[in-house]
Coordinates of C-alpha atoms in Angstrom, one line a residue:
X1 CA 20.3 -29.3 19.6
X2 CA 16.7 -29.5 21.3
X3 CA 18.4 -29.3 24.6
X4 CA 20.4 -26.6 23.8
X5 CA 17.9 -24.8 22.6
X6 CA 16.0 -25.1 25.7
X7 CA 18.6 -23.8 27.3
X8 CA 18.9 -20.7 25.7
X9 CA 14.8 -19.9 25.9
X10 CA 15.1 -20.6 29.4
X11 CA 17.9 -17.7 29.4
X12 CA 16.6 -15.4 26.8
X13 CA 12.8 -15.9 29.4
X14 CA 14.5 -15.5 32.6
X15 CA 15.3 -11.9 31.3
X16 CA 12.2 -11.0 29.8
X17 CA 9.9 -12.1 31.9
X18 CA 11.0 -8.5 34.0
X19 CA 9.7 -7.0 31.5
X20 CA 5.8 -9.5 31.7
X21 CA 7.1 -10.6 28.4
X22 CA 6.2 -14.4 29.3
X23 CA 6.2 -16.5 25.9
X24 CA 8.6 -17.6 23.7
X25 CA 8.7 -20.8 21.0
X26 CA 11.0 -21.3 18.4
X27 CA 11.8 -24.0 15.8
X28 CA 14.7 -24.9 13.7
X29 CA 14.5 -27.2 10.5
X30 CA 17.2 -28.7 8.3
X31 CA 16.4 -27.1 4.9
X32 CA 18.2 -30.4 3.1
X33 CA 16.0 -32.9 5.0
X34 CA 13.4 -30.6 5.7
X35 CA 13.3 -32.4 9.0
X36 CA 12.4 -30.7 12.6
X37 CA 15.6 -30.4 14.9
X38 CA 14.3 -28.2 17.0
X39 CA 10.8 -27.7 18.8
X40 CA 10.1 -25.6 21.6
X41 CA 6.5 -24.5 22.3
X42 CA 6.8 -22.4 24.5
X43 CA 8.8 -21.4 27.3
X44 CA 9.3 -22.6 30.8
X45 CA 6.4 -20.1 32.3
X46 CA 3.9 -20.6 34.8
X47 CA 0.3 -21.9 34.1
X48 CA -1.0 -18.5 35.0
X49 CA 0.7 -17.5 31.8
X50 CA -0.3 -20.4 29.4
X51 CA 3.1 -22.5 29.8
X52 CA 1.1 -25.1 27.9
X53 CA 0.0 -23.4 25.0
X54 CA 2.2 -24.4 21.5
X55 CA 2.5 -21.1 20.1
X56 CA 4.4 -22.2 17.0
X57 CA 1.1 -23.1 15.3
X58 CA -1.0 -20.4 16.4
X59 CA -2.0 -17.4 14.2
X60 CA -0.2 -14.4 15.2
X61 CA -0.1 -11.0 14.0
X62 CA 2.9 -11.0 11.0
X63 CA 4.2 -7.4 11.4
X64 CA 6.7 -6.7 9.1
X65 CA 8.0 -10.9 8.6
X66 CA 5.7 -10.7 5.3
X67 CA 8.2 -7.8 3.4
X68 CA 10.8 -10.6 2.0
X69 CA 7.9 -12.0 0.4
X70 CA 6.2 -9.1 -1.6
X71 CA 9.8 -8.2 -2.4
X72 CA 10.7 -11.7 -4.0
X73 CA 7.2 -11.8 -5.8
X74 CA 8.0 -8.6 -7.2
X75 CA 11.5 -9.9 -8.3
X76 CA 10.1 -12.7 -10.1
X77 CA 7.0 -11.0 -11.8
X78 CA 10.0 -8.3 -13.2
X79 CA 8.6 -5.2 -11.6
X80 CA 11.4 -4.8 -9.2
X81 CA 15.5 -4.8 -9.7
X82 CA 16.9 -4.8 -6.2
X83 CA 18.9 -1.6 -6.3
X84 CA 15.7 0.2 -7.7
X85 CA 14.7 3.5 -6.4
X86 CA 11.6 3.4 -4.3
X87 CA 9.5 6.5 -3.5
X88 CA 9.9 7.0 0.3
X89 CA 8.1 10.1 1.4
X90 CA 4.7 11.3 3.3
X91 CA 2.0 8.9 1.8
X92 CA -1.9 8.6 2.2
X93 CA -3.9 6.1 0.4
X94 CA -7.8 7.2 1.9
X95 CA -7.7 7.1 5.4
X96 CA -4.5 4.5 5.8
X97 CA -1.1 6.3 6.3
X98 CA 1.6 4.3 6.9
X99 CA 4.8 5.5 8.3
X100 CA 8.1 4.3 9.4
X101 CA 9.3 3.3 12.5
X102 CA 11.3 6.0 13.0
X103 CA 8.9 8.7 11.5
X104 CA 11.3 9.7 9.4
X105 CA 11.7 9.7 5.0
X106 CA 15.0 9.1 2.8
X107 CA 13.2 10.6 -0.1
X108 CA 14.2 7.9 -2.4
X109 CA 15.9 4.4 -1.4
X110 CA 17.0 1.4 -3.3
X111 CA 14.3 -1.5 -2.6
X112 CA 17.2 -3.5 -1.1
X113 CA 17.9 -1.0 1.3
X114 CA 14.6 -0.4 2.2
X115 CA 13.9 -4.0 2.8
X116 CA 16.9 -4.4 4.8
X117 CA 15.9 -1.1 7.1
X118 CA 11.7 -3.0 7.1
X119 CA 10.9 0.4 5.9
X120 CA 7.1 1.2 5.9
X121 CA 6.3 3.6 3.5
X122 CA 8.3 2.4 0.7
X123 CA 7.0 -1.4 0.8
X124 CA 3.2 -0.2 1.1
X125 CA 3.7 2.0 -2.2
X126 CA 5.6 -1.2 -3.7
X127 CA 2.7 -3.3 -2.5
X128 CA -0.1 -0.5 -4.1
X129 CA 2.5 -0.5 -7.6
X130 CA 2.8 -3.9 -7.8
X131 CA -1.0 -5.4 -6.9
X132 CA -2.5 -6.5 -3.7
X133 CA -4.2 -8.8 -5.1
X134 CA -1.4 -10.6 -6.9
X135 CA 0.7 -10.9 -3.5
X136 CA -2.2 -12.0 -2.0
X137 CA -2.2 -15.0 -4.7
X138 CA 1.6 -15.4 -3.8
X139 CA 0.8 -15.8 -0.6
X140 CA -2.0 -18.3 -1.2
X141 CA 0.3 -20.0 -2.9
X142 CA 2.6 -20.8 -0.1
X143 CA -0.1 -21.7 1.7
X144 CA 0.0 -19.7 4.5
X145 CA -3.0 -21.6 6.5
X146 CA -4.0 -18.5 8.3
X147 CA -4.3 -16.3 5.8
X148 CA -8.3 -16.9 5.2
X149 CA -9.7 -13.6 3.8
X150 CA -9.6 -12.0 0.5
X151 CA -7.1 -9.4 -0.1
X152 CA -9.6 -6.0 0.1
X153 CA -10.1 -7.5 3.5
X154 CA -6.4 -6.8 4.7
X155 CA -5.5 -4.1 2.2
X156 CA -2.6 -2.6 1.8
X157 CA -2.1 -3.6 5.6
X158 CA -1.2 -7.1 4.1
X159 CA 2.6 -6.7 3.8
X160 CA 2.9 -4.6 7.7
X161 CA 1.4 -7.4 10.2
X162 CA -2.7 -6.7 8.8
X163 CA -2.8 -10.7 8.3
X164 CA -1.9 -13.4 10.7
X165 CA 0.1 -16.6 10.6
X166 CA 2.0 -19.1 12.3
X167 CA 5.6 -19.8 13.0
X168 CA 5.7 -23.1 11.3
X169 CA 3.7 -22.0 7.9
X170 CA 6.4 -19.3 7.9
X171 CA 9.7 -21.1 8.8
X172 CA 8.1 -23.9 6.2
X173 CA 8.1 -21.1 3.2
X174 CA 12.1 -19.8 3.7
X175 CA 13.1 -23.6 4.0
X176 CA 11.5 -24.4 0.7
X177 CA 12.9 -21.1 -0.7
X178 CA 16.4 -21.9 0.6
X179 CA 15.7 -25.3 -0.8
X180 CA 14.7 -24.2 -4.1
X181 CA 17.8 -22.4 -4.9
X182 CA 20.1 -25.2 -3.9
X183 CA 18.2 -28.0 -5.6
X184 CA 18.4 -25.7 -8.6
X185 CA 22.4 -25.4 -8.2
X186 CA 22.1 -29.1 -7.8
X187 CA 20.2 -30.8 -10.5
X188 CA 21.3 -28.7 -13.2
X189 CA 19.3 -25.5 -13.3
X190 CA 16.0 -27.6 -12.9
X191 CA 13.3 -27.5 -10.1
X192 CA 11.6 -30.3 -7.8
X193 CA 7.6 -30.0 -8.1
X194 CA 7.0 -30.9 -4.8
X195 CA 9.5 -28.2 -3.2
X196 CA 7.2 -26.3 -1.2
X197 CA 6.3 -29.1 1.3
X198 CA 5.4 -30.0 4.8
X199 CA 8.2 -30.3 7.1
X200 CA 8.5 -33.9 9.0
X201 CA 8.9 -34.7 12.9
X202 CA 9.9 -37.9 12.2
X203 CA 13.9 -38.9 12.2
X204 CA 12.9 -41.8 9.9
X205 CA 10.7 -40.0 7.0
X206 CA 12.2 -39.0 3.8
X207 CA 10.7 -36.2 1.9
X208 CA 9.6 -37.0 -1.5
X209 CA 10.5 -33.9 -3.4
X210 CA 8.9 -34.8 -6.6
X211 CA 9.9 -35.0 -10.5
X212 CA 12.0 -32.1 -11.6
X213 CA 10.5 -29.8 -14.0
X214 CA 12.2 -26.8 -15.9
X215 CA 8.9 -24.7 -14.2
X216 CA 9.6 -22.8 -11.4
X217 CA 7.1 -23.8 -8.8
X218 CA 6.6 -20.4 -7.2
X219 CA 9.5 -18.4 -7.0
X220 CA 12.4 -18.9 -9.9
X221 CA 15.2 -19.2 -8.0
X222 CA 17.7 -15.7 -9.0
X223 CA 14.3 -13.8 -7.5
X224 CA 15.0 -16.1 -3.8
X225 CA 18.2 -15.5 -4.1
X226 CA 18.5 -11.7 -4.9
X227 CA 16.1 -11.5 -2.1
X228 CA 18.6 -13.8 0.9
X229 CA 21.4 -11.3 -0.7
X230 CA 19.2 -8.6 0.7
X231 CA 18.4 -9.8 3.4
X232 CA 22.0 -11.2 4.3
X233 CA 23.0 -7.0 4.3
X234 CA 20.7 -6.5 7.4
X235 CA 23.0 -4.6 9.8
X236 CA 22.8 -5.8 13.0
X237 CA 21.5 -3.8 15.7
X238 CA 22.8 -1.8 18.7
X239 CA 26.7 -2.7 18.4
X240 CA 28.4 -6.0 18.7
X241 CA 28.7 -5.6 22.0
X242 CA 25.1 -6.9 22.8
X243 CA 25.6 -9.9 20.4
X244 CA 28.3 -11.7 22.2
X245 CA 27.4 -14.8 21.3
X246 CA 27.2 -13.8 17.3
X247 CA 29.7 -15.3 15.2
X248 CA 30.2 -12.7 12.4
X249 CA 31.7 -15.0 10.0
X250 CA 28.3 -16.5 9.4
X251 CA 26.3 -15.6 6.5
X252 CA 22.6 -15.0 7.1
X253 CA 19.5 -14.2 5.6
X254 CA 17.5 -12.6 8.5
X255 CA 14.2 -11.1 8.9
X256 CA 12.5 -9.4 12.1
X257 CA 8.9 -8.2 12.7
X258 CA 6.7 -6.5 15.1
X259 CA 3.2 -6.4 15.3
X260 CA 1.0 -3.6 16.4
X261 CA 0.8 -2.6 19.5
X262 CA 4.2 -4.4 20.4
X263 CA 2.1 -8.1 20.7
X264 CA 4.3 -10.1 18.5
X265 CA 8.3 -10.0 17.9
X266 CA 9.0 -12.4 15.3
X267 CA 12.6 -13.3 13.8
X268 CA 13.6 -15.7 11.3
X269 CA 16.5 -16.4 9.7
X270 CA 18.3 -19.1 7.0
X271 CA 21.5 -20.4 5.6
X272 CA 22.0 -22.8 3.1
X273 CA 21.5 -26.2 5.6
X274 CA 19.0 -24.4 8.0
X275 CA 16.1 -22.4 9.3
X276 CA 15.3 -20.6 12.4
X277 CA 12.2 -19.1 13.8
X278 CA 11.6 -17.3 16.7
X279 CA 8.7 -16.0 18.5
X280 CA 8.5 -13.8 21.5
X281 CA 5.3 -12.4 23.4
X282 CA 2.3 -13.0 25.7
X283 CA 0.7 -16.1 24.6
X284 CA -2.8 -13.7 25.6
X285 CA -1.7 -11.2 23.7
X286 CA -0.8 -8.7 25.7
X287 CA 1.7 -5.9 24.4
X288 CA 4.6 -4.8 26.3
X289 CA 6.8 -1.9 25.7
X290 CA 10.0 -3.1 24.2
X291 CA 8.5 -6.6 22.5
X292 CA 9.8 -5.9 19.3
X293 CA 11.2 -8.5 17.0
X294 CA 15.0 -6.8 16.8
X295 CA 15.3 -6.5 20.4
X296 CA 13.8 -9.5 21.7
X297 CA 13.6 -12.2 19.4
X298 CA 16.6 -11.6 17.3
X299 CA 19.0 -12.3 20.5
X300 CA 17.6 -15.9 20.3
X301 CA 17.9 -16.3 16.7
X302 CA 21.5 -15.9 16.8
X303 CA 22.3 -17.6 19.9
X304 CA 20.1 -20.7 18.1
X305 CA 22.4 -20.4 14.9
X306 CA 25.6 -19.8 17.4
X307 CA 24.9 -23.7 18.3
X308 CA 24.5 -25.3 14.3
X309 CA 27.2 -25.7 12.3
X310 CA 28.4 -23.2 9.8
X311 CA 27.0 -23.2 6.1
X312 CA 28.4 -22.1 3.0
X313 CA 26.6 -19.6 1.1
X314 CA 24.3 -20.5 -1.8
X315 CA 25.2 -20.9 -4.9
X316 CA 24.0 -18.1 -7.4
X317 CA 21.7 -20.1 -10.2
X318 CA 23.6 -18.3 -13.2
X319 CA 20.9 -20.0 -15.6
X320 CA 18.6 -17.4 -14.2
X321 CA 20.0 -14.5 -14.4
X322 CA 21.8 -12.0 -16.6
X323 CA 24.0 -9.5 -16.5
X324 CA 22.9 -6.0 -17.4
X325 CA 23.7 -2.5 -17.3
X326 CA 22.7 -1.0 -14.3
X327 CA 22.0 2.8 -13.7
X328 CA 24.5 3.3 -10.4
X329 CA 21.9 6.1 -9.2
X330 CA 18.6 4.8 -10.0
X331 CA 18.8 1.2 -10.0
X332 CA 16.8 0.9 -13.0
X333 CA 18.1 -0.4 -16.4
X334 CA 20.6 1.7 -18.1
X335 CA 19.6 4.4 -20.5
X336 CA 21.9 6.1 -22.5
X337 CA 21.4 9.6 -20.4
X338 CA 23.1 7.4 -17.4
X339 CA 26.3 8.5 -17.2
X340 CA 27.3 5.8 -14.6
X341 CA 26.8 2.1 -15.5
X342 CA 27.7 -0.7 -13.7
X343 CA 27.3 -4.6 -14.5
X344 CA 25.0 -6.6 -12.9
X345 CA 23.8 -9.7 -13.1
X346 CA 19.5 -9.7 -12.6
X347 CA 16.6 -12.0 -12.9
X348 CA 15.9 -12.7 -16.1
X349 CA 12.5 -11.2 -15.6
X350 CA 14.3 -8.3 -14.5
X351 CA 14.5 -7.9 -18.5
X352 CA 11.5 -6.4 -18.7
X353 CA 12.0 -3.9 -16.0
X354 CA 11.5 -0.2 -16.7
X355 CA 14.3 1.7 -17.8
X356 CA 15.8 4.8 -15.8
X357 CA 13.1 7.5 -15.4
X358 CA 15.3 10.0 -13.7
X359 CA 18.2 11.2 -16.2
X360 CA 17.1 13.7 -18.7
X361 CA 19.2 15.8 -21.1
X362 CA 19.0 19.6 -20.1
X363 CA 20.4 22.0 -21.7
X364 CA 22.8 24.3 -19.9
X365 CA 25.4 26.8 -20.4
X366 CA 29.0 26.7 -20.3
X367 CA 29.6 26.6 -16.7
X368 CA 26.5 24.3 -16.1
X369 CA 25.0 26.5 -13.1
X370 CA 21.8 27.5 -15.2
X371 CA 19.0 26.2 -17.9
X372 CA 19.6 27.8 -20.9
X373 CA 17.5 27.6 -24.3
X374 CA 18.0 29.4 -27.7
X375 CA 15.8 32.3 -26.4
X376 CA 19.0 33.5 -24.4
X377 CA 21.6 31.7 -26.1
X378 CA 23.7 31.2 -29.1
X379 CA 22.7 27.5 -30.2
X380 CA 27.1 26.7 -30.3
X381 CA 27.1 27.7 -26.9
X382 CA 24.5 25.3 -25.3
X383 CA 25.8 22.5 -23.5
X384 CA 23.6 19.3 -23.8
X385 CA 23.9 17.1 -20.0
X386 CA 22.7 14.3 -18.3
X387 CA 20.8 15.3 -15.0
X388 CA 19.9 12.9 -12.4
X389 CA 16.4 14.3 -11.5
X390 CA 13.7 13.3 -8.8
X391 CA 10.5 14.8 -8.6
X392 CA 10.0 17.0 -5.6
X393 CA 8.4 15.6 -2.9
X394 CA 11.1 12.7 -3.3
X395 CA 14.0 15.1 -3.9
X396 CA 12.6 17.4 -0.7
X397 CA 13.8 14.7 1.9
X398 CA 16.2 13.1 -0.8
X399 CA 18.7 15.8 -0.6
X400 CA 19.0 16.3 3.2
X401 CA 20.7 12.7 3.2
X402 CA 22.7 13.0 0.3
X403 CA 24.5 15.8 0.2
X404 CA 25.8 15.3 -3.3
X405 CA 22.9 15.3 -4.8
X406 CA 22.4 18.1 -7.4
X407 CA 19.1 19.7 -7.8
X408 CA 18.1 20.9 -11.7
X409 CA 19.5 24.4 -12.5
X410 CA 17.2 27.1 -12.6
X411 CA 16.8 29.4 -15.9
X412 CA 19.4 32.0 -16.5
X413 CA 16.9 35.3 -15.9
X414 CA 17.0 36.4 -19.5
X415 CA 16.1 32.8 -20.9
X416 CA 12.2 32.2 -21.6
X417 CA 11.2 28.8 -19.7
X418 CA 9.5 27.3 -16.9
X419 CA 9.7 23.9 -15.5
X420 CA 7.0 21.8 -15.4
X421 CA 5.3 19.4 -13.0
X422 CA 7.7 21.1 -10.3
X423 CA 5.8 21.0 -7.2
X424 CA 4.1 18.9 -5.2
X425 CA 2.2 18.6 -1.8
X426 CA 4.1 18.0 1.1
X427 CA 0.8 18.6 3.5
X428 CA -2.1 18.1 3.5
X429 CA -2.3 14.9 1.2
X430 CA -5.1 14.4 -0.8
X431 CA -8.4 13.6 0.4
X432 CA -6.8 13.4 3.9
X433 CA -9.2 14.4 7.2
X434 CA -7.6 17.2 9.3
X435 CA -8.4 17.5 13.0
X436 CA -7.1 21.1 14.2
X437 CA -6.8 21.5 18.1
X438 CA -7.9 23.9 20.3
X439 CA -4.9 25.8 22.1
X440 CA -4.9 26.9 25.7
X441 CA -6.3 29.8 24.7
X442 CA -9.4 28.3 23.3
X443 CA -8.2 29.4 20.0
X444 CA -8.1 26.9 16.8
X445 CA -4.8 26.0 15.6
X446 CA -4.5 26.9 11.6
X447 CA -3.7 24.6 9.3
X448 CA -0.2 24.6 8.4
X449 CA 0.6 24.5 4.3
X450 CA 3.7 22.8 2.7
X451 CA 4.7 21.9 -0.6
X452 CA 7.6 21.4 -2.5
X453 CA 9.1 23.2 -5.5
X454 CA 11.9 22.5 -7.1
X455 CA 12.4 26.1 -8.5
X456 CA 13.6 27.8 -5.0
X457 CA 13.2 31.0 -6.5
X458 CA 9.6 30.7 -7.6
X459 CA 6.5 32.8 -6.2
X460 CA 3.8 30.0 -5.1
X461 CA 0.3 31.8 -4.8
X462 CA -2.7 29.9 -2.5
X463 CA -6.1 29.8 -2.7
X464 CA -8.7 28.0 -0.6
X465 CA -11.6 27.8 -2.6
X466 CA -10.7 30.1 -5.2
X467 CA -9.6 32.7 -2.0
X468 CA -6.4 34.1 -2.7
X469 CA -3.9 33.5 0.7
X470 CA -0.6 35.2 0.0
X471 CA 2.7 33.5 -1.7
X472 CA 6.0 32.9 0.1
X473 CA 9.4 31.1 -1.3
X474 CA 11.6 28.2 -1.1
X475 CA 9.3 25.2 1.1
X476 CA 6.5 27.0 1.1
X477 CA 4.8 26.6 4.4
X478 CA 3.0 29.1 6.3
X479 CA -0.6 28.6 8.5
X480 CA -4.3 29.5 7.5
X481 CA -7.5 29.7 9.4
X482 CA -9.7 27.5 8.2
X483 CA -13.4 26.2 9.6
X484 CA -14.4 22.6 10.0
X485 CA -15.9 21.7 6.6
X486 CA -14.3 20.3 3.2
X487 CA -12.0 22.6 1.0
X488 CA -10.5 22.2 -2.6
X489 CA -6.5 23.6 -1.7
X490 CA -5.3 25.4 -4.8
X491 CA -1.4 26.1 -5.3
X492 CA -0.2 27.7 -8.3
X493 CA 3.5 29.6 -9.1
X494 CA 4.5 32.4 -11.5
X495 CA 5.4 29.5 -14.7
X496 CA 1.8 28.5 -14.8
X497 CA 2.0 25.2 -12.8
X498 CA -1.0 23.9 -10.6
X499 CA -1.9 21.8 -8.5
X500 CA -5.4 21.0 -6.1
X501 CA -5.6 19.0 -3.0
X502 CA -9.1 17.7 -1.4
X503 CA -9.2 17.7 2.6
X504 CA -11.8 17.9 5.3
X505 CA -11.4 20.0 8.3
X506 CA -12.4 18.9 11.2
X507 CA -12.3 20.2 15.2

């Protein structure tokens, strides 16, 4: 296996290096043994380009290899069910605004999905919901030996490549998560205290896995699991045809990264007997266009797992978990406004989980294409009905990728009623610092409005500091001149609604 491996590094380096992409190390452990079959520090390079560094314990930017691990936490503490919407739209928190790597928003997306795609935006607004400072703890837990600072240090940054660690740390947390969920299957729904070990060079050593205990030790094992289901859904990039070597019949739970700057490209991936971890870049830390952890590191991953045998899949620990009803559009639990329920089976903290926040009953009229209420309408003719609803911003990019989704009916004209909290800021966010450009011309661009309403017929009237602006329909959006100095944005529409954003205008 260690030959082969070096094989395919020498490959895999004889390619990149066109691109002065110059390092590569990658290690491979049996998850049942927790014994190393694989080492390779580093790739056949020159000296010039620090052949003789071992990368695989070195601190390195994470980039996005962290997510599976604020996802699981959440998962176990019960915040999170995997097919739960998350909020994935335009987001500021101060100064930091995180975006996808595509620049683009779904609206909403199921935390599965979004995990899957290593979405930004939704896993920083999962991290901010669910506590920085209790992944932080998770993560100390694992003992991560690089991450050294507190958690306001790295910030919300924590969970997108703001901390640093090392291959082995890393590939030594998913082998004693794998582990964990087959020892569970094993010894009869209980847990090995010492699960979370050091792996071992040596051919000869036998890990000492501890007593059992009915404790989980860090993760209960439905949470690891739910989380390598998610992970197992990854789609692979960029066709088959560029993964020759990929056996499709294998089941794995894979996770890429990329750091900053394009420094790092990480990939790791598990089945049920073992563990792979790959690490591509300049051992100096130089970034190169293209060094991201899809495109150059997973290649090797699956060329390393092309060599191993297959593995069954795990086994699902049925002691912890059970089956629910599931909202089909939401992902939370069930209410009784969800009209359609599936059965699921969660972890058992997912109990506590919130319930569906987006079906209200609304009352509409016999056709169902407007509000009604019994200022317009005989009380027998008022049809009660479950609505799926989102609130703006998220339905505003929400509905351009579902096309069946059905935005709340407006009032019938004669009928006395407003909705309320139905608009939100698209742009400017709030307490966001705005830089406006000089054109060609020497002019000052204006500063361009939006915000979202879910009325499309409602008259939206702007004020600047109590200045009135105009008013305009549908996404209202239009530009204003503004100085550089800092402005209280008022919107308000013809229901009464309100709403205020803080910004500072800058040249």
């Amino acid at each position: 296996m260690q030959n082969q491996t070096n094989l395919i590094v020498n490959n895999h380096y004889n390619q990149l290096k066109n691109n002065e992409i110059f390092n590569i190390s990658v290690l491979v452990l049996n998850i049942n043994t927790r014994q190393v079959l694989t080492y390779v520090g580093n790739s056949k390079t020159t000296r010039i380009n620090q052949k003789d560094v071992d990368v695989i314990d070195k601190p390195r930017s994470t980039g996005s290899i962290l997510k599976p691990f604020l996802y699981t936490a959440m998962l176990d503490s019960g915040d999170l069910l995997p097919n739960m919407l998350v909020a994935d739209v335009p987001t500021n928190f101060g100064s930091y605004h995180p975006e996808n790597f595509d620049k683009k928003y779904a609206g909403a997306i199921s935390a599965k999905l979004a995990l899957s795609k290593s979405l930004n935006v939704p896993t920083v607004r999962m991290l901010q919901s669910f506590g920085l400072e209790k992944f932080h703890d998770y993560l100390q837990k694992l003992e991560l030996r690089d991450l050294k600072k507190d958690p306001n240090y790295y910030g919300l940054t924590l969970a997108l490549g703001g901390a640093e660690s090392n291959l082995w740390d890393l590939c030594k947390s998913y082998a004693s998560m794998a582990s964990t969920v087959n020892h569970y299957s094993e010894n009869s729904s209980r847990y090995f205290k010492n699960e979370f070990c050091e792996p071992t060079f040596y051919a000869d050593q036998k890990i000492d896995f501890g007593e059992k205990s009915s404790e989980k030790i860090i993760f209960d094992a439905a949470s690891i699991y739910l989380t390598f289901e998610s992970l197992k859904d990854v789609n692979r990039p960029n066709a088959d045809q560029n993964w020759e070597f990929f056996d499709a019949s294998k089941q794995i739970a894979w996770k890429t990264g990329t750091s900053f700057g394009f420094r790092d490209a990480w990939a790791i991936g598990t089945t049920k007997d073992y563990v792979v971890g790959v690490w591509v870049g300049n051992a100096d830390g130089e970034g190169r266009p293209g060094l991201v952890g899809v495109q150059a590191a997973a290649p090797i991953l699956f060329d390393v797992f092309d060599k191993l045998p297959n593995s069954t899949w795990f086994e699902k620990p049925f002691d912890e978990m059970t089956e629910i009803e599931i909202c089909a559009q939401s992902g939370y639990r069930a209410t009784q406004n969800c009209e359609d329920k599936s059965l699921e089976f969660v972890q058992n903290a997912g109990l506590k989980a919130a319930p569906c926040p987006y079906h209200v009953l609304v009352n509409v009229d016999a056709s169902e294409n407007y509000q009604v209420n019994t200022s317009c309408e005989q009380l027998e003719n008022i049809k009660q009905k479950s609505w799926f609803v989102l609130p703006p911003l998220m339905e505003y990019y929400y509905k351009d990728k579902n096309p069946f989704y059905k935005p709340l009916p407006k009032f019938r004209n004669d009928c006395l009623g407003a909705a309320k909290n139905a608009m939100k800021f698209i742009y400017p966010t709030e307490k966001s610092t705005i830089f406006l450009p000089k054109n060609f011309d020497g002019k000052k661009n204006e500063l361009v409005l939006k915000v979202a309403h879910a009325n499309s017929e409602a008259i939206l009237y702007w004020y600047v500091d109590s200045k009135y602006l105009g008013s305009t329909k549908e996404l209202h959006e239009f530009g204003v001149d503004l100085n550089t100095g800092n402005y209280l944005i008022s919107a308000t529409d013809n229901f009464g609604n309100e709403i205020h954003q803080q910004i500072t205008v800058k040249e």
